[in-house]
Amino acid sequence: MMEEERLRDRFRGAMLGVAVGDALGAPFEGMGMVNHAGLERLEAEPGPLRYTDDTHMTLGMAESLLERRGFDGEHMAMTFARNYRQEPWRGYGAGPPQVFRLLAQGITWDQAGSTLFGGTGSFGNGAAMRVTPAALVYYRHPQSVVSVAAQSALITHSHELGIEGAILQACAIAYLVQWDPGTPFNPAALLRLLEGVAPSPEFRRKLKRMVTLLPRAPLGEVTKEMGNGIAAHEAVPAALYAFLRNPNSFSKAVLYAISLGGDTDTIASMAGALSGAYLGESAIPLLWREEVESASRLRELADQLLELALEIDSQEEEHNL
Ligand code: F2R
Ligand code: MG
Ligand code: MG
């Protein structure tokens, strides 16, 4: 296993990466592609780095996993709802607040989400954008990563594409957090692994296409092929592509994600989580990681998630003796 100090840097990198990408991308959400001058300004003078619902829900997931020492669907749903009631102005999508109202009326945590959008459930990117803590806690247990990503998605996003988006983002983070930086990184190997956990044609087609868009496809072709919208099957491939195109630089990965336009806070937040998990906190520009809202809280939660991950490991080892 990777030594603890390096893992701590990766866990902190992933959690801070969520918030930094979210906060940097937020002012551009819903706009067209962001030009070079806009990105340069953002890099030098990012302004107040306030996070949105992406990080707010990620915090909720971390809090619930830590309080319950693992996944508890009802507790996680109630934690999301409580946090929303405290700060409803974080820029939430339309679906989650409806779920929180249904929960308050007594609908169970695994039923409420399936009533949304005429009973099809949500395929928004909201389940994928908040999944980092689950990926970290279960990073050494691939089946648990898949099952907790799926069950946590179900709370608000019961459409198969919303669920698959969360599974893909979680599996990619779990894979990257344990990657040995001394070994050359092979994007094709990660993409093959991800194809194995995403059965729907929407994701599989994009994962296959992504290899051919690396390393230098023009921006317009990338947004046409991957998408840049609020749907999980657009934002998740876009974020993964932004990271894979810039694997060795946190700032390049996040700024590239924002340059795609569309759902910029969410695409940059997910690219930030991937890059932070791979490169660690030390790779995030100091200005960004110090200035982002709740930086010390995110670091503290990352450390507690690592403790929980190690606790789960030792329980598994004892169980297997
Ligand atoms: N909500 C926003 N941005 C808009 C306003 C932000 C502004 N700055 C402000 O503060 O006012 N961003 C956040 O929402 C996205 C995550 O959304 P989530 O949690 O997935 O929500 P939802 O409502 O479940 O899904 C999003 C939309 O996708 C479409 N959709 C989903 N499932 C559908 C279905 N089965 N059929 C048809 N459409 C479906 C709907 O338009 C949903 O509203 C992130 O960007 C986050 O940053
Ligand atoms: Mg947001
Ligand atoms: Mg967004």
Short mmCIF file of C-alpha atoms and ligand atoms in Angstrom, two decimals:
data_model
loop_
_atom_site.label_atom_id
_atom_site.label_comp_id
_atom_site.label_asym_id
_atom_site.label_seq_id
_atom_site.Cartn_x
_atom_site.Cartn_y
_atom_site.Cartn_z
CA MET A 1 0.00 0.00 0.00
CA MET A 2 1.09 3.55 -0.68
CA GLU A 3 2.58 5.23 2.37
CA GLU A 4 0.24 7.25 4.54
CA GLU A 5 1.75 10.69 3.95
CA ARG A 6 1.44 10.42 0.21
CA LEU A 7 -2.13 9.17 0.52
CA ARG A 8 -2.96 12.11 2.80
CA ASP A 9 -1.70 14.50 0.12
CA ARG A 10 -3.88 12.74 -2.49
CA PHE A 11 -6.99 12.68 -0.28
CA ARG A 12 -6.57 16.39 0.48
CA GLY A 13 -5.87 17.06 -3.20
CA ALA A 14 -9.13 15.38 -4.23
CA MET A 15 -11.28 17.21 -1.65
CA LEU A 16 -9.66 20.60 -2.25
CA GLY A 17 -9.76 19.89 -5.99
CA VAL A 18 -13.56 19.60 -5.85
CA ALA A 19 -13.91 23.02 -4.20
CA VAL A 20 -11.20 24.84 -6.18
CA GLY A 21 -12.61 23.68 -9.54
CA ASP A 22 -16.16 24.47 -8.43
CA ALA A 23 -15.28 27.97 -7.17
CA LEU A 24 -13.13 28.86 -10.19
CA GLY A 25 -15.72 27.60 -12.65
CA ALA A 26 -18.81 29.03 -10.93
CA PRO A 27 -18.74 32.56 -12.43
CA PHE A 28 -18.75 31.06 -15.96
CA GLU A 29 -21.52 28.46 -15.45
CA GLY A 30 -23.98 28.45 -18.34
CA MET A 31 -21.78 30.56 -20.64
CA GLY A 32 -20.16 29.64 -23.92
CA MET A 33 -16.50 28.64 -24.25
CA VAL A 34 -14.17 30.78 -22.11
CA ASN A 35 -11.36 32.50 -24.02
CA HIS A 36 -7.66 32.59 -23.23
CA ALA A 37 -7.68 36.12 -21.75
CA GLY A 38 -10.51 35.15 -19.36
CA LEU A 39 -8.54 32.10 -18.19
CA GLU A 40 -5.33 34.10 -17.67
CA ARG A 41 -7.23 36.61 -15.54
CA LEU A 42 -8.76 33.78 -13.55
CA GLU A 43 -5.35 32.22 -12.90
CA ALA A 44 -3.73 35.44 -11.67
CA GLU A 45 -6.67 37.02 -9.81
CA PRO A 46 -9.33 34.43 -9.14
CA GLY A 47 -11.44 36.70 -6.89
CA PRO A 48 -13.32 35.27 -3.90
CA LEU A 49 -13.25 31.47 -4.31
CA ARG A 50 -16.79 30.62 -3.18
CA TYR A 51 -18.02 27.13 -3.80
CA THR A 52 -21.51 26.10 -4.93
CA ASP A 53 -23.83 23.08 -4.54
CA ASP A 54 -21.16 20.77 -6.00
CA THR A 55 -18.92 21.19 -2.96
CA HIS A 56 -21.81 21.68 -0.55
CA MET A 57 -23.15 18.21 -1.41
CA THR A 58 -19.62 16.73 -1.34
CA LEU A 59 -19.27 18.03 2.22
CA GLY A 60 -22.61 16.41 3.08
CA MET A 61 -21.47 13.07 1.69
CA ALA A 62 -18.21 13.24 3.66
CA GLU A 63 -20.05 14.19 6.87
CA SER A 64 -22.48 11.29 6.56
CA LEU A 65 -19.82 8.67 5.71
CA LEU A 66 -17.77 9.82 8.68
CA GLU A 67 -20.65 9.95 11.18
CA ARG A 68 -21.98 6.53 10.16
CA ARG A 69 -18.48 5.02 9.52
CA GLY A 70 -19.66 3.99 6.05
CA PHE A 71 -22.71 4.32 3.79
CA ASP A 72 -26.15 4.74 5.36
CA GLY A 73 -28.69 5.83 2.74
CA GLU A 74 -31.23 7.37 5.06
CA HIS A 75 -28.60 9.26 7.05
CA MET A 76 -26.93 10.57 3.89
CA ALA A 77 -30.26 11.72 2.42
CA MET A 78 -31.14 13.52 5.67
CA THR A 79 -27.68 15.11 5.81
CA PHE A 80 -28.07 16.45 2.24
CA ALA A 81 -31.53 17.78 3.17
CA ARG A 82 -30.31 19.40 6.41
CA ASN A 83 -27.38 21.09 4.65
CA TYR A 84 -29.71 22.35 1.90
CA ARG A 85 -32.07 23.87 4.47
CA GLN A 86 -29.11 25.66 6.07
CA GLU A 87 -27.71 27.07 2.78
CA PRO A 88 -30.33 26.81 0.02
CA TRP A 89 -28.61 29.63 -1.92
CA ARG A 90 -25.67 27.49 -3.07
CA GLY A 91 -27.08 27.18 -6.62
CA TYR A 92 -28.73 23.74 -6.46
CA GLY A 93 -30.25 22.02 -9.49
CA ALA A 94 -34.05 21.74 -9.64
CA GLY A 95 -34.24 18.05 -8.62
CA PRO A 96 -32.54 17.75 -5.20
CA PRO A 97 -34.79 20.31 -3.38
CA GLN A 98 -37.84 18.36 -4.62
CA VAL A 99 -36.35 15.19 -3.15
CA PHE A 100 -35.72 16.97 0.16
CA ARG A 101 -39.37 18.03 0.30
CA LEU A 102 -40.49 14.44 -0.35
CA LEU A 103 -38.19 13.15 2.39
CA ALA A 104 -39.78 15.63 4.80
CA GLN A 105 -43.18 14.15 3.88
CA GLY A 106 -41.96 10.68 4.85
CA ILE A 107 -41.06 9.19 1.44
CA THR A 108 -38.10 6.85 1.94
CA TRP A 109 -34.57 7.79 0.82
CA ASP A 110 -34.47 5.14 -1.91
CA GLN A 111 -37.89 6.07 -3.35
CA ALA A 112 -38.03 9.86 -3.41
CA GLY A 113 -35.59 10.35 -6.33
CA SER A 114 -37.44 7.96 -8.62
CA THR A 115 -40.50 10.24 -8.71
CA LEU A 116 -38.59 13.07 -10.45
CA PHE A 117 -38.94 14.03 -14.12
CA GLY A 118 -42.18 12.17 -14.71
CA GLY A 119 -40.88 9.06 -12.96
CA THR A 120 -37.75 8.62 -15.09
CA GLY A 121 -35.46 9.96 -12.35
CA SER A 122 -32.72 12.54 -12.85
CA PHE A 123 -29.79 12.09 -15.23
CA GLY A 124 -28.25 15.37 -14.04
CA ASN A 125 -24.60 15.41 -13.03
CA GLY A 126 -25.42 16.04 -9.34
CA ALA A 127 -24.68 12.50 -8.15
CA ALA A 128 -21.31 12.42 -9.93
CA MET A 129 -20.21 15.87 -8.77
CA ARG A 130 -20.49 14.95 -5.06
CA VAL A 131 -19.12 11.37 -5.12
CA THR A 132 -15.44 12.04 -4.21
CA PRO A 133 -15.71 11.10 -0.48
CA ALA A 134 -17.17 7.65 -1.33
CA ALA A 135 -14.37 7.03 -3.83
CA LEU A 136 -11.77 7.93 -1.21
CA VAL A 137 -13.20 5.91 1.66
CA TYR A 138 -13.49 2.72 -0.42
CA TYR A 139 -10.53 3.35 -2.73
CA ARG A 140 -9.03 -0.10 -2.14
CA HIS A 141 -12.36 -1.92 -2.59
CA PRO A 142 -13.58 -1.54 -6.18
CA GLN A 143 -16.89 -3.33 -5.65
CA SER A 144 -17.72 -1.06 -2.73
CA VAL A 145 -16.78 2.01 -4.79
CA VAL A 146 -19.29 0.94 -7.44
CA SER A 147 -22.04 -0.02 -5.01
CA VAL A 148 -21.74 3.05 -2.73
CA ALA A 149 -21.51 5.39 -5.75
CA ALA A 150 -24.69 3.80 -7.14
CA GLN A 151 -26.63 3.80 -3.86
CA SER A 152 -25.64 7.35 -2.98
CA ALA A 153 -26.70 8.45 -6.47
CA LEU A 154 -30.11 6.85 -5.99
CA ILE A 155 -31.01 9.39 -3.29
CA THR A 156 -31.51 12.12 -5.91
CA HIS A 157 -30.54 10.62 -9.31
CA SER A 158 -32.26 7.32 -10.05
CA HIS A 159 -31.93 7.49 -13.85
CA GLU A 160 -29.36 4.94 -15.06
CA LEU A 161 -27.24 7.69 -16.64
CA GLY A 162 -27.16 9.72 -13.40
CA ILE A 163 -26.08 6.57 -11.55
CA GLU A 164 -23.48 5.56 -14.13
CA GLY A 165 -21.99 9.04 -14.09
CA ALA A 166 -21.43 8.73 -10.34
CA ILE A 167 -19.92 5.26 -10.73
CA LEU A 168 -17.51 6.43 -13.44
CA GLN A 169 -16.32 9.48 -11.54
CA ALA A 170 -15.89 7.42 -8.34
CA CYS A 171 -13.99 4.59 -10.07
CA ALA A 172 -11.68 7.08 -11.79
CA ILE A 173 -10.87 8.82 -8.47
CA ALA A 174 -10.27 5.50 -6.68
CA TYR A 175 -7.93 4.43 -9.48
CA LEU A 176 -6.00 7.70 -9.58
CA VAL A 177 -5.55 8.10 -5.83
CA GLN A 178 -3.49 4.91 -5.75
CA TRP A 179 -1.50 5.49 -8.91
CA ASP A 180 2.23 5.40 -8.34
CA PRO A 181 3.55 8.66 -9.85
CA GLY A 182 6.85 6.91 -10.61
CA THR A 183 5.05 4.75 -13.20
CA PRO A 184 4.11 6.33 -16.55
CA PHE A 185 0.36 7.00 -16.63
CA ASN A 186 -1.60 5.23 -19.33
CA PRO A 187 -4.97 6.90 -20.09
CA ALA A 188 -6.07 3.97 -22.27
CA ALA A 189 -5.84 1.58 -19.30
CA LEU A 190 -8.08 3.82 -17.16
CA LEU A 191 -10.56 4.22 -20.02
CA ARG A 192 -10.75 0.44 -20.52
CA LEU A 193 -11.43 -0.03 -16.81
CA LEU A 194 -14.18 2.59 -16.96
CA GLU A 195 -15.79 0.99 -20.01
CA GLY A 196 -16.19 -2.11 -17.85
CA VAL A 197 -18.37 -0.25 -15.30
CA ALA A 198 -20.47 1.87 -17.72
CA PRO A 199 -22.78 -0.37 -19.74
CA SER A 200 -24.89 2.37 -21.36
CA PRO A 201 -24.11 3.24 -25.00
CA GLU A 202 -24.05 6.99 -24.14
CA PHE A 203 -21.00 6.60 -21.91
CA ARG A 204 -19.29 3.76 -23.78
CA ARG A 205 -19.30 5.66 -27.06
CA LYS A 206 -17.70 8.70 -25.41
CA LEU A 207 -15.10 6.67 -23.52
CA LYS A 208 -14.05 5.01 -26.78
CA ARG A 209 -14.00 8.32 -28.66
CA MET A 210 -11.97 10.03 -25.93
CA VAL A 211 -8.77 8.16 -26.78
CA THR A 212 -8.83 9.52 -30.31
CA LEU A 213 -9.40 13.09 -29.05
CA LEU A 214 -6.23 12.95 -26.94
CA PRO A 215 -3.98 14.85 -26.87
CA ARG A 216 -4.83 17.88 -29.01
CA ALA A 217 -8.34 17.92 -30.55
CA PRO A 218 -9.76 21.44 -31.07
CA LEU A 219 -12.10 22.75 -28.37
CA GLY A 220 -15.15 22.73 -30.65
CA GLU A 221 -14.65 19.07 -31.53
CA VAL A 222 -14.25 18.16 -27.85
CA THR A 223 -17.50 19.88 -26.80
CA LYS A 224 -19.29 18.35 -29.79
CA GLU A 225 -18.11 14.83 -28.98
CA MET A 226 -18.09 14.89 -25.15
CA GLY A 227 -20.69 17.62 -24.47
CA ASN A 228 -20.41 20.29 -21.76
CA GLY A 229 -23.93 20.31 -20.31
CA ILE A 230 -25.66 19.57 -17.02
CA ALA A 231 -26.41 15.92 -17.94
CA ALA A 232 -24.14 13.31 -16.34
CA HIS A 233 -23.32 11.81 -19.74
CA GLU A 234 -21.95 15.20 -20.86
CA ALA A 235 -20.22 16.62 -17.79
CA VAL A 236 -18.55 13.40 -16.61
CA PRO A 237 -16.81 12.63 -19.95
CA ALA A 238 -15.88 16.32 -20.34
CA ALA A 239 -14.22 16.38 -16.90
CA LEU A 240 -12.40 13.13 -17.51
CA TYR A 241 -11.17 14.40 -20.85
CA ALA A 242 -9.96 17.68 -19.28
CA PHE A 243 -7.91 15.68 -16.78
CA LEU A 244 -6.56 13.13 -19.27
CA ARG A 245 -5.46 15.88 -21.62
CA ASN A 246 -3.56 17.62 -18.79
CA PRO A 247 -2.54 14.82 -16.41
CA ASN A 248 0.57 16.53 -15.07
CA SER A 249 -0.83 19.95 -14.17
CA PHE A 250 -3.74 20.69 -11.82
CA SER A 251 -4.13 24.25 -13.05
CA LYS A 252 -4.07 23.25 -16.73
CA ALA A 253 -6.67 20.50 -16.16
CA VAL A 254 -9.04 22.84 -14.30
CA LEU A 255 -8.60 25.84 -16.61
CA TYR A 256 -9.07 23.59 -19.64
CA ALA A 257 -12.29 22.24 -18.08
CA ILE A 258 -13.56 25.82 -17.65
CA SER A 259 -12.57 26.73 -21.22
CA LEU A 260 -15.09 24.15 -22.48
CA GLY A 261 -17.92 26.40 -21.27
CA GLY A 262 -21.38 25.09 -20.31
CA ASP A 263 -21.56 23.56 -16.83
CA THR A 264 -18.15 25.01 -15.94
CA ASP A 265 -18.29 24.76 -12.13
CA THR A 266 -19.23 21.10 -12.24
CA ILE A 267 -16.89 20.04 -15.04
CA ALA A 268 -14.00 21.91 -13.39
CA SER A 269 -14.93 20.53 -9.96
CA MET A 270 -14.88 16.93 -11.23
CA ALA A 271 -11.66 17.53 -13.22
CA GLY A 272 -10.20 19.10 -10.03
CA ALA A 273 -11.12 16.01 -8.00
CA LEU A 274 -9.47 13.72 -10.56
CA SER A 275 -6.34 15.84 -10.84
CA GLY A 276 -6.12 16.39 -7.08
CA ALA A 277 -6.46 12.64 -6.45
CA TYR A 278 -3.66 11.96 -8.91
CA LEU A 279 -1.23 14.82 -8.17
CA GLY A 280 -2.06 15.62 -4.54
CA GLU A 281 -2.69 18.88 -2.70
CA SER A 282 0.89 20.00 -3.30
CA ALA A 283 0.14 20.32 -7.04
CA ILE A 284 -2.73 22.80 -6.49
CA PRO A 285 -1.51 26.41 -6.82
CA LEU A 286 -1.00 27.84 -3.32
CA LEU A 287 -3.21 30.87 -3.95
CA TRP A 288 -6.14 28.65 -4.93
CA ARG A 289 -5.82 26.09 -2.16
CA GLU A 290 -5.35 28.69 0.55
CA GLU A 291 -8.05 31.08 -0.67
CA VAL A 292 -10.83 28.62 -1.46
CA GLU A 293 -13.76 28.81 0.96
CA SER A 294 -13.56 26.26 3.83
CA ALA A 295 -10.05 25.09 2.86
CA SER A 296 -9.17 23.94 6.38
CA ARG A 297 -12.50 22.14 6.81
CA LEU A 298 -11.93 20.30 3.51
CA ARG A 299 -8.42 19.31 4.61
CA GLU A 300 -9.72 18.13 7.98
CA LEU A 301 -12.47 16.04 6.34
CA ALA A 302 -9.94 14.58 3.88
CA ASP A 303 -7.77 13.45 6.81
CA GLN A 304 -10.78 11.91 8.56
CA LEU A 305 -11.80 10.14 5.34
CA LEU A 306 -8.30 8.67 5.16
CA GLU A 307 -8.59 7.43 8.76
CA LEU A 308 -11.91 5.79 7.87
CA ALA A 309 -10.45 4.23 4.72
CA LEU A 310 -7.61 2.74 6.77
CA GLU A 311 -10.09 1.52 9.41
CA ILE A 312 -12.16 -0.22 6.71
CA ASP A 313 -8.97 -1.80 5.34
CA SER A 314 -7.95 -3.21 8.68
CA GLN A 315 -11.47 -4.56 9.31
CA GLU A 316 -11.31 -6.30 5.91
CA GLU A 317 -7.90 -7.75 6.71
CA GLU A 318 -9.12 -9.10 10.06
CA HIS A 319 -12.20 -10.53 8.34
CA ASN A 320 -10.01 -12.32 5.78
CA LEU A 321 -7.69 -13.89 8.39
N1 F2R B 1 -28.24 24.51 -10.84
C1 F2R B 1 -27.15 24.83 -11.31
N2 F2R B 1 -26.98 25.91 -12.11
C2 F2R B 1 -28.03 26.80 -12.49
C3 F2R B 1 -28.19 27.99 -11.54
C4 F2R B 1 -26.97 28.39 -10.83
C5 F2R B 1 -26.97 29.86 -10.53
N3 F2R B 1 -25.61 30.30 -10.41
C6 F2R B 1 -27.79 30.19 -9.30
O1 F2R B 1 -27.22 30.24 -8.20
O2 F2R B 1 -28.99 30.42 -9.41
N4 F2R B 1 -26.02 24.12 -11.08
C7 F2R B 1 -25.98 22.96 -10.28
O3 F2R B 1 -26.90 22.02 -10.84
C8 F2R B 1 -26.19 20.95 -11.53
C9 F2R B 1 -26.45 19.68 -10.81
O4 F2R B 1 -27.83 19.45 -10.93
P1 F2R B 1 -28.48 18.15 -10.34
O5 F2R B 1 -28.20 18.07 -8.90
O6 F2R B 1 -28.13 17.01 -11.17
O7 F2R B 1 -30.00 18.55 -10.52
P2 F2R B 1 -31.20 17.92 -11.40
O8 F2R B 1 -32.31 18.92 -11.38
O9 F2R B 1 -31.52 16.57 -10.86
O10 F2R B 1 -30.64 17.73 -12.88
C10 F2R B 1 -30.18 18.84 -13.58
C11 F2R B 1 -31.07 19.14 -14.81
O11 F2R B 1 -30.90 18.14 -15.80
C12 F2R B 1 -32.12 17.99 -16.53
N5 F2R B 1 -32.63 16.61 -16.33
C13 F2R B 1 -32.19 15.71 -15.43
N6 F2R B 1 -32.87 14.55 -15.56
C14 F2R B 1 -33.76 14.71 -16.52
C15 F2R B 1 -34.76 13.88 -17.10
N7 F2R B 1 -34.96 12.61 -16.70
N8 F2R B 1 -35.50 14.39 -18.11
C16 F2R B 1 -35.29 15.68 -18.55
N9 F2R B 1 -34.37 16.52 -18.03
C17 F2R B 1 -33.62 16.05 -17.03
C18 F2R B 1 -33.09 19.01 -15.94
O12 F2R B 1 -33.01 20.19 -16.66
C19 F2R B 1 -32.54 19.17 -14.53
O13 F2R B 1 -32.95 20.34 -13.86
C20 F2R B 1 -24.73 21.34 -11.50
O14 F2R B 1 -24.42 22.04 -12.66
C21 F2R B 1 -24.64 22.24 -10.31
O15 F2R B 1 -23.56 23.14 -10.43
MG MG B 2 -22.80 24.26 -8.83
MG MG B 3 -22.78 23.25 -12.39
#
